[in-house]
C-alpha atoms as a printed R data frame, in Angstrom:
    type eleno elety resid chain resno       x       y       z
1   ATOM     1    CA   MET     A     1 -17.201  12.044  -9.492
2   ATOM     2    CA   GLN     A     2 -15.880  14.473 -12.112
3   ATOM     3    CA   LYS     A     3 -12.475  14.497 -10.409
4   ATOM     4    CA   ILE     A     4 -12.390  10.700 -10.354
5   ATOM     5    CA   GLU     A     5 -13.235  10.621 -14.068
6   ATOM     6    CA   THR     A     6 -10.401  13.092 -14.706
7   ATOM     7    CA   LEU     A     7  -7.995  10.846 -12.790
8   ATOM     8    CA   ALA     A     8  -9.150   7.847 -14.836
9   ATOM     9    CA   SER     A     9  -8.615   9.715 -18.121
10  ATOM    10    CA   TRP     A    10  -5.141  10.862 -17.048
11  ATOM    11    CA   ILE     A    11  -4.221   7.275 -16.173
12  ATOM    12    CA   GLU     A    12  -5.509   6.144 -19.570
13  ATOM    13    CA   GLN     A    13  -3.353   8.764 -21.338
14  ATOM    14    CA   SER     A    14  -0.185   8.052 -19.330
15  ATOM    15    CA   ASP     A    15   2.469   5.411 -19.806
16  ATOM    16    CA   ASN     A    16   4.925   6.339 -17.037
17  ATOM    17    CA   ILE     A    17   2.913   6.529 -13.806
18  ATOM    18    CA   VAL     A    18   4.529   6.598 -10.369
19  ATOM    19    CA   PHE     A    19   2.594   6.249  -7.124
20  ATOM    20    CA   PHE     A    20   4.004   7.816  -3.964
21  ATOM    21    CA   GLY     A    21   2.112   6.661  -0.890
22  ATOM    22    CA   GLY     A    22   1.964   6.678   2.867
23  ATOM    23    CA   ALA     A    23   0.059   5.163   5.770
24  ATOM    24    CA   GLY     A    24  -3.316   6.423   4.511
25  ATOM    25    CA   SER     A    25  -3.176   4.000   1.594
26  ATOM    26    CA   SER     A    26  -3.408   1.074   4.044
27  ATOM    27    CA   THR     A    27  -5.966   2.343   6.576
28  ATOM    28    CA   GLU     A    28  -8.831   0.789   4.593
29  ATOM    29    CA   SER     A    29  -7.022  -2.532   5.025
30  ATOM    30    CA   GLY     A    30  -7.350  -2.146   8.793
31  ATOM    31    CA   ILE     A    31  -3.866  -0.775   9.477
32  ATOM    32    CA   PRO     A    32  -3.979   2.470  11.518
33  ATOM    33    CA   ASP     A    33  -1.973   5.456  10.319
34  ATOM    34    CA   PHE     A    34   0.114   7.676  12.565
35  ATOM    35    CA   ARG     A    35  -0.987  11.293  12.396
36  ATOM    36    CA   SER     A    36  -4.742  11.347  11.801
37  ATOM    37    CA   ALA     A    37  -7.291  11.732  14.612
38  ATOM    38    CA   ALA     A    38  -7.547   7.931  14.852
39  ATOM    39    CA   GLY     A    39  -3.828   7.348  14.296
40  ATOM    40    CA   LEU     A    40  -1.282   5.774  16.634
41  ATOM    41    CA   TYR     A    41   0.189   9.102  17.701
42  ATOM    42    CA   GLN     A    42  -3.218  10.174  19.047
43  ATOM    43    CA   THR     A    43  -4.513   6.895  20.475
44  ATOM    44    CA   GLU     A    44  -1.257   6.156  22.317
45  ATOM    45    CA   GLN     A    45  -0.955   9.547  24.023
46  ATOM    46    CA   HIS     A    46  -1.489   8.083  27.492
47  ATOM    47    CA   SER     A    47   1.358   5.593  27.151
48  ATOM    48    CA   PRO     A    48   4.385   6.254  29.419
49  ATOM    49    CA   TYR     A    49   6.444   6.674  26.240
50  ATOM    50    CA   PRO     A    50   5.300   8.475  23.065
51  ATOM    51    CA   PRO     A    51   5.293   6.295  19.920
52  ATOM    52    CA   GLU     A    52   7.925   8.520  18.259
53  ATOM    53    CA   LEU     A    53  10.284   7.699  21.140
54  ATOM    54    CA   MET     A    54   9.507   3.968  21.186
55  ATOM    55    CA   LEU     A    55  10.162   3.802  17.433
56  ATOM    56    CA   SER     A    56  13.619   5.387  17.712
57  ATOM    57    CA   ARG     A    57  16.943   3.597  17.369
58  ATOM    58    CA   SER     A    58  18.195   4.702  20.787
59  ATOM    59    CA   PHE     A    59  15.011   3.420  22.503
60  ATOM    60    CA   PHE     A    60  15.273   0.122  20.617
61  ATOM    61    CA   VAL     A    61  18.834  -0.333  21.882
62  ATOM    62    CA   LYS     A    62  18.109   0.701  25.486
63  ATOM    63    CA   MET     A    63  14.688  -0.907  25.978
64  ATOM    64    CA   PRO     A    64  14.191  -3.702  23.443
65  ATOM    65    CA   GLU     A    65  11.452  -5.362  25.545
66  ATOM    66    CA   ILE     A    66   9.226  -2.266  25.518
67  ATOM    67    CA   PHE     A    67  10.027  -1.652  21.840
68  ATOM    68    CA   PHE     A    68   8.988  -5.164  20.815
69  ATOM    69    CA   ASP     A    69   5.879  -5.103  23.009
70  ATOM    70    CA   PHE     A    70   4.715  -1.973  21.143
71  ATOM    71    CA   TYR     A    71   5.951  -3.200  17.757
72  ATOM    72    CA   ARG     A    72   4.267  -6.594  18.011
73  ATOM    73    CA   SER     A    73   0.940  -5.229  19.290
74  ATOM    74    CA   LYS     A    74   0.639  -2.094  17.133
75  ATOM    75    CA   MET     A    75   2.818  -2.439  14.023
76  ATOM    76    CA   LEU     A    76   2.243  -6.009  12.857
77  ATOM    77    CA   HIS     A    77  -0.897  -6.833  10.865
78  ATOM    78    CA   PRO     A    78  -0.148 -10.155   9.133
79  ATOM    79    CA   ASP     A    79  -3.793 -10.797   8.219
80  ATOM    80    CA   ALA     A    80  -4.357  -7.427   6.509
81  ATOM    81    CA   GLN     A    81  -5.448  -7.655   2.867
82  ATOM    82    CA   PRO     A    82  -4.831  -5.222  -0.040
83  ATOM    83    CA   ASN     A    83  -7.553  -2.669  -0.738
84  ATOM    84    CA   GLY     A    84  -8.667  -0.949  -3.955
85  ATOM    85    CA   CYS     A    85  -5.560   1.228  -4.047
86  ATOM    86    CA   HIS     A    86  -3.111  -1.682  -3.918
87  ATOM    87    CA   ARG     A    87  -5.143  -3.720  -6.409
88  ATOM    88    CA   LEU     A    88  -5.431  -0.988  -9.064
89  ATOM    89    CA   LEU     A    89  -1.726  -0.141  -8.865
90  ATOM    90    CA   ALA     A    90  -0.814  -3.804  -9.375
91  ATOM    91    CA   LYS     A    91  -3.088  -3.958 -12.441
92  ATOM    92    CA   LEU     A    92  -1.560  -0.769 -13.882
93  ATOM    93    CA   GLU     A    93   1.935  -2.184 -13.430
94  ATOM    94    CA   GLU     A    94   0.852  -5.383 -15.163
95  ATOM    95    CA   GLN     A    95  -0.342  -3.245 -18.112
96  ATOM    96    CA   GLY     A    96   3.056  -1.508 -18.245
97  ATOM    97    CA   LYS     A    97   1.598   1.876 -17.325
98  ATOM    98    CA   LEU     A    98   2.839   2.112 -13.748
99  ATOM    99    CA   LYS     A    99   6.617   2.029 -13.446
100 ATOM   100    CA   ALA     A   100   7.091   2.186  -9.683
101 ATOM   101    CA   VAL     A   101   5.397   2.370  -6.305
102 ATOM   102    CA   VAL     A   102   7.340   4.501  -3.846
103 ATOM   103    CA   THR     A   103   5.981   3.802  -0.378
104 ATOM   104    CA   GLN     A   104   6.617   4.917   3.177
105 ATOM   105    CA   ASN     A   105   4.678   1.867   4.389
106 ATOM   106    CA   ILE     A   106   6.301  -1.216   5.882
107 ATOM   107    CA   ASP     A   107   3.306  -3.579   5.596
108 ATOM   108    CA   GLY     A   108   4.101  -5.290   2.267
109 ATOM   109    CA   LEU     A   109   0.517  -4.919   0.977
110 ATOM   110    CA   HIS     A   110   1.631  -3.628  -2.432
111 ATOM   111    CA   GLN     A   111   3.568  -6.853  -3.004
112 ATOM   112    CA   LYS     A   112   0.678  -8.885  -1.621
113 ATOM   113    CA   ALA     A   113  -1.545  -7.310  -4.306
114 ATOM   114    CA   GLY     A   114   0.944  -8.264  -7.015
115 ATOM   115    CA   SER     A   115   3.143  -5.178  -7.450
116 ATOM   116    CA   LYS     A   116   6.783  -5.945  -8.204
117 ATOM   117    CA   GLU     A   117   8.459  -2.552  -8.620
118 ATOM   118    CA   VAL     A   118   8.038  -1.396  -5.017
119 ATOM   119    CA   LEU     A   119  10.547   0.997  -3.466
120 ATOM   120    CA   GLU     A   120  10.189   0.731   0.307
121 ATOM   121    CA   LEU     A   121  11.627   3.914   1.807
122 ATOM   122    CA   HIS     A   122  11.174   2.753   5.389
123 ATOM   123    CA   GLY     A   123  11.838  -0.965   4.937
124 ATOM   124    CA   SER     A   124   9.480  -3.864   5.610
125 ATOM   125    CA   VAL     A   125   8.197  -5.896   8.570
126 ATOM   126    CA   HIS     A   126   8.567  -8.955   6.337
127 ATOM   127    CA   ARG     A   127  12.370  -8.698   6.481
128 ATOM   128    CA   ASN     A   128  14.203  -9.113   9.783
129 ATOM   129    CA   TYR     A   129  17.894  -9.586  10.418
130 ATOM   130    CA   CYS     A   130  20.116 -10.769  13.241
131 ATOM   131    CA   MET     A   131  22.234  -7.919  14.587
132 ATOM   132    CA   GLY     A   132  24.947 -10.434  15.352
133 ATOM   133    CA   CYS     A   133  25.445 -12.748  12.351
134 ATOM   134    CA   ARG     A   134  23.275 -10.744   9.863
135 ATOM   135    CA   ARG     A   135  21.110 -13.727   8.894
136 ATOM   136    CA   PHE     A   136  17.665 -12.762   7.587
137 ATOM   137    CA   PHE     A   137  14.328 -14.066   8.862
138 ATOM   138    CA   GLY     A   138  10.741 -13.758   7.657
139 ATOM   139    CA   LEU     A   139   7.874 -12.240   9.623
140 ATOM   140    CA   GLU     A   140   6.450 -15.686  10.400
141 ATOM   141    CA   GLN     A   141   9.674 -16.719  12.137
142 ATOM   142    CA   VAL     A   142   9.705 -13.558  14.254
143 ATOM   143    CA   MET     A   143   6.049 -13.920  15.245
144 ATOM   144    CA   ALA     A   144   6.614 -17.577  16.138
145 ATOM   145    CA   SER     A   145   9.378 -16.651  18.592
146 ATOM   146    CA   LYS     A   146   8.583 -17.708  22.153
147 ATOM   147    CA   HIS     A   147  10.486 -14.715  23.480
148 ATOM   148    CA   LEU     A   148   9.200 -11.138  23.419
149 ATOM   149    CA   VAL     A   149  12.544  -9.999  21.996
150 ATOM   150    CA   PRO     A   150  13.214 -12.399  19.085
151 ATOM   151    CA   ARG     A   151  16.624 -14.045  19.130
152 ATOM   152    CA   CYS     A   152  18.646 -15.623  16.364
153 ATOM   153    CA   PRO     A   153  18.643 -19.453  16.694
154 ATOM   154    CA   TYR     A   154  22.241 -19.530  15.435
155 ATOM   155    CA   CYS     A   155  24.023 -16.883  17.547
156 ATOM   156    CA   GLN     A   156  21.336 -15.615  19.971
157 ATOM   157    CA   GLY     A   157  21.677 -12.056  18.648
158 ATOM   158    CA   ILE     A   158  18.610  -9.791  18.671
159 ATOM   159    CA   VAL     A   159  16.595 -10.051  15.452
160 ATOM   160    CA   LYS     A   160  15.744  -6.495  14.373
161 ATOM   161    CA   PRO     A   161  12.975  -5.608  11.922
162 ATOM   162    CA   ASP     A   162  14.473  -4.283   8.673
163 ATOM   163    CA   VAL     A   163  12.550  -1.025   9.110
164 ATOM   164    CA   VAL     A   164  13.944   2.492   9.345
165 ATOM   165    CA   LEU     A   165  13.539   3.781  12.890
166 ATOM   166    CA   TYR     A   166  13.773   7.414  13.948
167 ATOM   167    CA   GLU     A   167  17.477   8.435  14.107
168 ATOM   168    CA   GLU     A   168  18.309   5.980  11.316
169 ATOM   169    CA   ALA     A   169  19.121   6.935   7.724
170 ATOM   170    CA   LEU     A   170  17.135   5.809   4.705
171 ATOM   171    CA   ASP     A   171  18.723   3.331   2.305
172 ATOM   172    CA   GLN     A   172  20.507   5.578  -0.183
173 ATOM   173    CA   GLN     A   173  19.977   3.302  -3.190
174 ATOM   174    CA   VAL     A   174  16.220   3.113  -2.533
175 ATOM   175    CA   LEU     A   175  16.172   6.903  -2.144
176 ATOM   176    CA   ILE     A   176  18.045   7.485  -5.416
177 ATOM   177    CA   SER     A   177  15.838   5.007  -7.302
178 ATOM   178    CA   SER     A   178  12.757   6.793  -5.919
179 ATOM   179    CA   MET     A   179  14.077  10.174  -7.049
180 ATOM   180    CA   ASP     A   180  14.741   8.823 -10.545
181 ATOM   181    CA   ALA     A   181  11.308   7.220 -10.832
182 ATOM   182    CA   ILE     A   182   9.484  10.396  -9.742
183 ATOM   183    CA   THR     A   183  11.624  12.635 -11.958
184 ATOM   184    CA   ASN     A   184  10.830  10.572 -15.066
185 ATOM   185    CA   ALA     A   185   7.091  10.103 -14.389
186 ATOM   186    CA   ASP     A   186   4.502  11.688 -16.676
187 ATOM   187    CA   LEU     A   187   1.825  11.233 -13.993
188 ATOM   188    CA   LEU     A   188   2.539  11.328 -10.263
189 ATOM   189    CA   ILE     A   189  -0.176  10.044  -7.935
190 ATOM   190    CA   VAL     A   190   0.436  10.944  -4.293
191 ATOM   191    CA   GLY     A   191  -1.840   9.131  -1.876
192 ATOM   192    CA   GLY     A   192  -2.417   8.653   1.825
193 ATOM   193    CA   THR     A   193   0.504  10.697   3.094
194 ATOM   194    CA   SER     A   194   0.677  13.839   5.199
195 ATOM   195    CA   LEU     A   195   3.922  14.787   3.412
196 ATOM   196    CA   THR     A   196   5.456  15.822   6.731
197 ATOM   197    CA   VAL     A   197   7.989  13.000   7.241
198 ATOM   198    CA   HIS     A   198  11.366  13.987   5.857
199 ATOM   199    CA   PRO     A   199  13.347  13.265   3.778
200 ATOM   200    CA   ALA     A   200  10.598  11.146   2.159
201 ATOM   201    CA   ALA     A   201   8.203  14.111   1.798
202 ATOM   202    CA   GLU     A   202  10.738  16.048  -0.253
203 ATOM   203    CA   LEU     A   203  10.622  13.451  -3.026
204 ATOM   204    CA   VAL     A   204   7.535  15.023  -4.625
205 ATOM   205    CA   SER     A   205   9.658  18.086  -5.487
206 ATOM   206    CA   TYR     A   206  11.583  15.943  -8.003
207 ATOM   207    CA   PHE     A   207   8.512  15.571 -10.214
208 ATOM   208    CA   GLU     A   208   8.995  17.382 -13.539
209 ATOM   209    CA   GLY     A   209   5.797  16.315 -15.320
210 ATOM   210    CA   THR     A   210   2.607  18.310 -15.841
211 ATOM   211    CA   ARG     A   211   0.046  16.092 -14.113
212 ATOM   212    CA   SER     A   212   0.155  15.409 -10.390
213 ATOM   213    CA   VAL     A   213  -2.710  14.047  -8.309
214 ATOM   214    CA   LEU     A   214  -3.106  14.241  -4.537
215 ATOM   215    CA   LEU     A   215  -5.424  11.769  -2.804
216 ATOM   216    CA   ASN     A   216  -5.639  12.466   0.910
217 ATOM   217    CA   MET     A   217  -8.324  12.922   3.556
218 ATOM   218    CA   ASP     A   218  -6.482  15.747   5.347
219 ATOM   219    CA   PRO     A   219  -4.657  18.887   4.098
220 ATOM   220    CA   THR     A   220  -0.961  18.575   3.167
221 ATOM   221    CA   PRO     A   221   1.840  21.053   2.343
222 ATOM   222    CA   TYR     A   222   1.544  19.923  -1.311
223 ATOM   223    CA   ASP     A   223  -2.129  20.897  -1.750
224 ATOM   224    CA   GLN     A   224  -1.464  24.094  -3.724
225 ATOM   225    CA   LYS     A   225   0.989  22.401  -6.082
226 ATOM   226    CA   ALA     A   226  -1.125  19.411  -7.133
227 ATOM   227    CA   ASN     A   227  -2.963  19.622 -10.469
228 ATOM   228    CA   LEU     A   228  -5.826  17.520  -9.110
229 ATOM   229    CA   MET     A   229  -6.931  17.040  -5.508
230 ATOM   230    CA   ILE     A   230  -9.357  14.400  -4.247
231 ATOM   231    CA   ASN     A   231 -10.173  14.438  -0.514
232 ATOM   232    CA   ASP     A   232 -11.709  11.005  -0.122
233 ATOM   233    CA   LYS     A   233 -10.816   7.467   0.902
234 ATOM   234    CA   ILE     A   234  -8.098   6.342  -1.485
235 ATOM   235    CA   GLY     A   235  -9.211   2.697  -1.699
236 ATOM   236    CA   GLU     A   236 -12.759   3.651  -2.632
237 ATOM   237    CA   VAL     A   237 -11.526   6.225  -5.168
238 ATOM   238    CA   MET     A   238  -9.226   3.682  -6.814
239 ATOM   239    CA   ASP     A   239 -12.044   1.115  -6.938
240 ATOM   240    CA   GLN     A   240 -14.155   3.644  -8.840
241 ATOM   241    CA   VAL     A   241 -11.253   4.441 -11.184
242 ATOM   242    CA   SER     A   242 -10.815   0.709 -11.776
243 ATOM   243    CA   ARG     A   243 -14.479   0.371 -12.761
244 ATOM   244    CA   ILE     A   244 -14.263   3.333 -15.127
245 ATOM   245    CA   LEU     A   245 -11.169   1.860 -16.772
246 ATOM   246    CA   GLY     A   246 -12.730  -1.597 -16.870
247 ATOM   247    CA   ILE     A   247  -9.806  -3.329 -15.170
């Protein structure tokens, strides 16, 4: 509880907070992560194809049916709701304290909670585009498709999720904006990420402030560098911080 009170006081004293998060910030919303004991990479071990392979660009091109079968059944959670982490960050942005959310997640829960300054390093399931005519489609349109592999109604091209697959590069403008936000932060909160996916994990090295917080259930390569470490469920921690701050 003392660590949570310290986090709350640091938030109160800061006016340029940046949150850098990963899959662990959405697990309490019912969305499984990748690398934990209950994550997709463990639970899907008996599949003919490992998830890392199915989520690669080359696999998507060669076997779109298998890709979309996995993607639709394991990656889409349209009914998921924001948890305490998403809600507190949205409130802090509304107060002008939080300047940006940098996320590796593709679920759109930060926006669903009300956050506006969200830098999505790996894209979003809510944006989908035709590989032929480049028209964009929402998640509802893709899920409503009668075909396993969604097709554009205008040109019949495959509609690809606007998410960064393995073998694909990150959007450079999003990456640069994330670097700038982290560099200028006076408080960096890192939550729910193993900090093993590159180049996203390297972003924490751009932080030049004096207060960094790491919220994660499992050890990370950043543990020794953080000024404050809390090994607990991030949604529950943020709910407690919210109560302390009275917001």
